[in-house]
């Protein structure tokens, strides 16, 4: 019975740097791969050559010749029985199911991210279309700006402000820290 064998390395060495997660790119920079990947590839190649140097099947033994040469009755038969019973199993794959489960779990996250990204893209495209429909800033009057951006435009009649018209410079402004301190003081 022929055992499963490693025919060659199935690693795509040129794609290895692209498989590094984004959060680990800084520690595995391009210069690291130029130095480390060849060493790792060399070790892998040495292992594959060592495996291929061994025969796929165990060598055949001339048991009849040994039966003639060994005077102890039953000893060769015992060895032959043990030798024939010896089976070296191919290592079991115990992690593929875990990897598949992780792929499925991450696939749902990827799909959710894609869906959210498509929604953001649509919103940005609407915003771009709105901005393109406006007059260029160079041609806008203060009234045009107020009509286009009512939340950020100065309104001296309904909401008068003090120069430089930032929230921090207005009467009654409270910083985030002040608001948090007041909230904690009331509780």
mmCIF file of C-alpha atoms in Angstrom:
data_model
loop_
_atom_site.group_PDB
_atom_site.id
_atom_site.type_symbol
_atom_site.label_atom_id
_atom_site.label_comp_id
_atom_site.label_asym_id
_atom_site.label_seq_id
_atom_site.Cartn_x
_atom_site.Cartn_y
_atom_site.Cartn_z
ATOM 1 C CA UNK A 1 0.000 0.000 0.000
ATOM 2 C CA UNK A 2 1.528 3.294 -1.091
ATOM 3 C CA UNK A 3 1.563 6.002 1.544
ATOM 4 C CA UNK A 4 0.756 9.633 0.856
ATOM 5 C CA UNK A 5 3.944 11.496 0.058
ATOM 6 C CA UNK A 6 5.115 15.041 -0.151
ATOM 7 C CA UNK A 7 6.002 15.530 -3.787
ATOM 8 C CA UNK A 8 7.318 19.048 -3.416
ATOM 9 C CA UNK A 9 6.883 22.129 -1.296
ATOM 10 C CA UNK A 10 3.436 23.646 -1.808
ATOM 11 C CA UNK A 11 4.443 27.038 -0.415
ATOM 12 C CA UNK A 12 4.282 30.004 -2.773
ATOM 13 C CA UNK A 13 7.383 31.796 -1.472
ATOM 14 C CA UNK A 14 6.817 34.982 -3.457
ATOM 15 C CA UNK A 15 3.286 35.356 -2.017
ATOM 16 C CA UNK A 16 4.392 34.802 1.590
ATOM 17 C CA UNK A 17 4.960 38.518 2.375
ATOM 18 C CA UNK A 18 1.456 39.343 1.107
ATOM 19 C CA UNK A 19 -0.065 36.854 3.574
ATOM 20 C CA UNK A 20 1.222 38.705 6.624
ATOM 21 C CA UNK A 21 -1.677 40.369 8.489
ATOM 22 C CA UNK A 22 -1.782 44.153 8.342
ATOM 23 C CA UNK A 23 -1.164 44.514 12.075
ATOM 24 C CA UNK A 24 2.124 42.572 11.737
ATOM 25 C CA UNK A 25 3.470 44.268 8.590
ATOM 26 C CA UNK A 26 5.731 46.596 10.579
ATOM 27 C CA UNK A 27 7.527 43.731 12.320
ATOM 28 C CA UNK A 28 7.775 41.749 9.061
ATOM 29 C CA UNK A 29 8.976 44.453 6.693
ATOM 30 C CA UNK A 30 10.277 43.831 3.198
ATOM 31 C CA UNK A 31 13.878 43.732 4.398
ATOM 32 C CA UNK A 32 12.945 40.996 6.886
ATOM 33 C CA UNK A 33 11.532 38.830 4.112
ATOM 34 C CA UNK A 34 14.605 39.280 1.946
ATOM 35 C CA UNK A 35 16.696 37.846 4.813
ATOM 36 C CA UNK A 36 14.345 35.416 6.601
ATOM 37 C CA UNK A 37 12.283 33.922 3.778
ATOM 38 C CA UNK A 38 15.339 32.444 1.992
ATOM 39 C CA UNK A 39 16.505 30.859 5.261
ATOM 40 C CA UNK A 40 13.053 29.452 5.917
ATOM 41 C CA UNK A 41 12.796 28.251 2.311
ATOM 42 C CA UNK A 42 16.207 26.581 2.588
ATOM 43 C CA UNK A 43 15.136 24.709 5.731
ATOM 44 C CA UNK A 44 11.899 23.670 4.050
ATOM 45 C CA UNK A 45 13.760 22.444 0.956
ATOM 46 C CA UNK A 46 16.195 20.448 3.120
ATOM 47 C CA UNK A 47 13.241 18.775 4.846
ATOM 48 C CA UNK A 48 11.500 17.945 1.553
ATOM 49 C CA UNK A 49 14.748 16.481 0.129
ATOM 50 C CA UNK A 50 15.234 14.363 3.274
ATOM 51 C CA UNK A 51 11.704 12.978 2.952
ATOM 52 C CA UNK A 52 12.157 12.243 -0.744
ATOM 53 C CA UNK A 53 15.502 10.508 -0.098
ATOM 54 C CA UNK A 54 13.687 7.715 1.746
ATOM 55 C CA UNK A 55 11.784 5.057 -0.186
ATOM 56 C CA UNK A 56 8.017 5.353 -0.316
ATOM 57 C CA UNK A 57 7.509 1.759 0.821
ATOM 58 C CA UNK A 58 9.632 -0.190 3.335
ATOM 59 C CA UNK A 59 12.241 -2.475 1.767
ATOM 60 C CA UNK A 60 11.251 -6.062 0.938
ATOM 61 C CA UNK A 61 13.016 -8.682 3.027
ATOM 62 C CA UNK A 62 13.920 -12.193 1.790
ATOM 63 C CA UNK A 63 12.348 -14.059 4.716
ATOM 64 C CA UNK A 64 12.995 -17.508 3.164
ATOM 65 C CA UNK A 65 16.748 -16.819 3.174
ATOM 66 C CA UNK A 66 16.656 -15.805 6.852
ATOM 67 C CA UNK A 67 14.628 -18.905 7.749
ATOM 68 C CA UNK A 68 17.432 -21.044 6.311
ATOM 69 C CA UNK A 69 20.185 -19.076 8.100
ATOM 70 C CA UNK A 70 18.646 -18.575 11.587
ATOM 71 C CA UNK A 71 18.583 -21.829 13.585
ATOM 72 C CA UNK A 72 16.045 -20.679 16.239
ATOM 73 C CA UNK A 73 12.648 -22.070 15.281
ATOM 74 C CA UNK A 74 9.858 -19.490 14.953
ATOM 75 C CA UNK A 75 12.113 -16.446 15.464
ATOM 76 C CA UNK A 76 12.100 -15.380 11.796
ATOM 77 C CA UNK A 77 8.352 -16.054 11.575
ATOM 78 C CA UNK A 78 7.823 -13.836 14.626
ATOM 79 C CA UNK A 79 9.932 -11.041 13.087
ATOM 80 C CA UNK A 80 8.119 -11.398 9.769
ATOM 81 C CA UNK A 81 4.748 -11.190 11.473
ATOM 82 C CA UNK A 82 5.823 -8.042 13.387
ATOM 83 C CA UNK A 83 7.374 -6.470 10.282
ATOM 84 C CA UNK A 84 4.250 -7.096 8.201
ATOM 85 C CA UNK A 85 2.040 -5.695 10.976
ATOM 86 C CA UNK A 86 4.058 -2.472 11.167
ATOM 87 C CA UNK A 87 2.124 0.384 9.644
ATOM 88 C CA UNK A 88 3.394 3.955 9.907
ATOM 89 C CA UNK A 89 0.302 6.134 9.641
ATOM 90 C CA UNK A 90 0.289 9.407 7.780
ATOM 91 C CA UNK A 91 -0.224 12.173 10.333
ATOM 92 C CA UNK A 92 -3.873 12.967 10.948
ATOM 93 C CA UNK A 93 -5.155 16.373 9.958
ATOM 94 C CA UNK A 94 -6.527 17.729 13.207
ATOM 95 C CA UNK A 95 -6.557 21.450 12.453
ATOM 96 C CA UNK A 96 -8.171 21.827 9.018
ATOM 97 C CA UNK A 97 -11.638 21.865 10.565
ATOM 98 C CA UNK A 98 -10.553 24.643 12.951
ATOM 99 C CA UNK A 99 -9.064 26.622 10.057
ATOM 100 C CA UNK A 100 -12.265 26.157 8.040
ATOM 101 C CA UNK A 101 -14.340 27.366 11.018
ATOM 102 C CA UNK A 102 -12.120 30.440 11.373
ATOM 103 C CA UNK A 103 -12.437 31.123 7.643
ATOM 104 C CA UNK A 104 -16.237 30.895 7.907
ATOM 105 C CA UNK A 105 -16.279 33.192 10.947
ATOM 106 C CA UNK A 106 -14.019 35.735 9.305
ATOM 107 C CA UNK A 107 -15.973 35.496 6.051
ATOM 108 C CA UNK A 108 -19.118 36.778 7.801
ATOM 109 C CA UNK A 109 -17.074 39.675 9.227
ATOM 110 C CA UNK A 110 -15.654 40.379 5.775
ATOM 111 C CA UNK A 111 -19.127 40.334 4.217
ATOM 112 C CA UNK A 112 -20.460 42.697 6.908
ATOM 113 C CA UNK A 113 -17.502 45.034 6.371
ATOM 114 C CA UNK A 114 -18.036 44.989 2.588
ATOM 115 C CA UNK A 115 -21.730 45.759 3.035
ATOM 116 C CA UNK A 116 -20.972 48.646 5.425
ATOM 117 C CA UNK A 117 -18.283 49.903 3.027
ATOM 118 C CA UNK A 118 -20.693 49.852 0.098
ATOM 119 C CA UNK A 119 -23.165 51.877 2.186
ATOM 120 C CA UNK A 120 -20.433 54.389 3.071
ATOM 121 C CA UNK A 121 -19.444 54.610 -0.602
ATOM 122 C CA UNK A 122 -23.046 55.373 -1.567
ATOM 123 C CA UNK A 123 -23.268 58.063 1.133
ATOM 124 C CA UNK A 124 -19.978 59.618 0.005
ATOM 125 C CA UNK A 125 -21.089 59.552 -3.621
ATOM 126 C CA UNK A 126 -24.282 61.409 -2.631
ATOM 127 C CA UNK A 127 -22.191 63.929 -0.711
ATOM 128 C CA UNK A 128 -19.851 64.374 -3.698
ATOM 129 C CA UNK A 129 -22.826 64.857 -6.013
ATOM 130 C CA UNK A 130 -24.233 67.466 -3.610
ATOM 131 C CA UNK A 131 -20.886 69.305 -3.441
ATOM 132 C CA UNK A 132 -20.562 69.254 -7.236
ATOM 133 C CA UNK A 133 -24.034 70.741 -7.561
ATOM 134 C CA UNK A 134 -23.037 73.745 -5.432
ATOM 135 C CA UNK A 135 -21.444 76.915 -6.686
ATOM 136 C CA UNK A 136 -17.652 76.941 -6.471
ATOM 137 C CA UNK A 137 -16.487 78.495 -3.178
ATOM 138 C CA UNK A 138 -14.793 81.321 -5.046
ATOM 139 C CA UNK A 139 -18.140 82.377 -6.521
ATOM 140 C CA UNK A 140 -20.260 81.928 -3.362
ATOM 141 C CA UNK A 141 -21.608 84.829 -1.405
ATOM 142 C CA UNK A 142 -22.149 84.577 2.349
ATOM 143 C CA UNK A 143 -25.852 83.990 1.677
ATOM 144 C CA UNK A 144 -25.062 81.150 -0.769
ATOM 145 C CA UNK A 145 -22.806 79.564 1.845
ATOM 146 C CA UNK A 146 -25.519 79.920 4.518
ATOM 147 C CA UNK A 147 -28.045 78.237 2.225
ATOM 148 C CA UNK A 148 -25.648 75.387 1.344
ATOM 149 C CA UNK A 149 -24.276 74.822 4.885
ATOM 150 C CA UNK A 150 -26.799 76.123 7.425
ATOM 151 C CA UNK A 151 -25.126 74.362 10.387
ATOM 152 C CA UNK A 152 -21.666 75.864 9.926
ATOM 153 C CA UNK A 153 -22.559 79.253 8.449
ATOM 154 C CA UNK A 154 -22.471 82.398 10.562
ATOM 155 C CA UNK A 155 -25.912 83.723 11.375
ATOM 156 C CA UNK A 156 -25.475 87.113 13.097
ATOM 157 C CA UNK A 157 -29.219 87.686 13.429
ATOM 158 C CA UNK A 158 -30.444 84.381 14.883
ATOM 159 C CA UNK A 159 -27.209 83.054 16.428
ATOM 160 C CA UNK A 160 -24.743 85.882 16.957
ATOM 161 C CA UNK A 161 -21.213 84.798 17.857
ATOM 162 C CA UNK A 162 -17.984 86.422 18.922
ATOM 163 C CA UNK A 163 -14.810 86.476 16.883
ATOM 164 C CA UNK A 164 -13.083 84.085 15.993
ATOM 165 C CA UNK A 165 -16.514 82.385 15.901
ATOM 166 C CA UNK A 166 -15.285 79.073 17.290
ATOM 167 C CA UNK A 167 -17.329 77.231 19.945
ATOM 168 C CA UNK A 168 -14.583 77.706 22.564
ATOM 169 C CA UNK A 169 -14.828 81.517 22.354
ATOM 170 C CA UNK A 170 -18.595 81.778 22.810
ATOM 171 C CA UNK A 171 -20.487 82.818 25.933
ATOM 172 C CA UNK A 172 -21.572 79.805 28.001
ATOM 173 C CA UNK A 173 -19.117 77.384 26.396
ATOM 174 C CA UNK A 174 -18.065 74.510 28.628
ATOM 175 C CA UNK A 175 -15.270 72.088 27.797
ATOM 176 C CA UNK A 176 -15.760 68.354 27.844
ATOM 177 C CA UNK A 177 -13.873 68.161 31.147
ATOM 178 C CA UNK A 178 -16.138 70.786 32.727
ATOM 179 C CA UNK A 179 -19.248 68.957 31.570
ATOM 180 C CA UNK A 180 -17.914 65.662 32.960
ATOM 181 C CA UNK A 181 -17.040 67.314 36.282
ATOM 182 C CA UNK A 182 -20.540 68.812 36.513
ATOM 183 C CA UNK A 183 -22.104 65.448 35.680
ATOM 184 C CA UNK A 184 -20.078 63.731 38.413
ATOM 185 C CA UNK A 185 -20.852 66.530 40.881
ATOM 186 C CA UNK A 186 -24.610 66.110 40.411
ATOM 187 C CA UNK A 187 -24.496 62.352 41.028
#
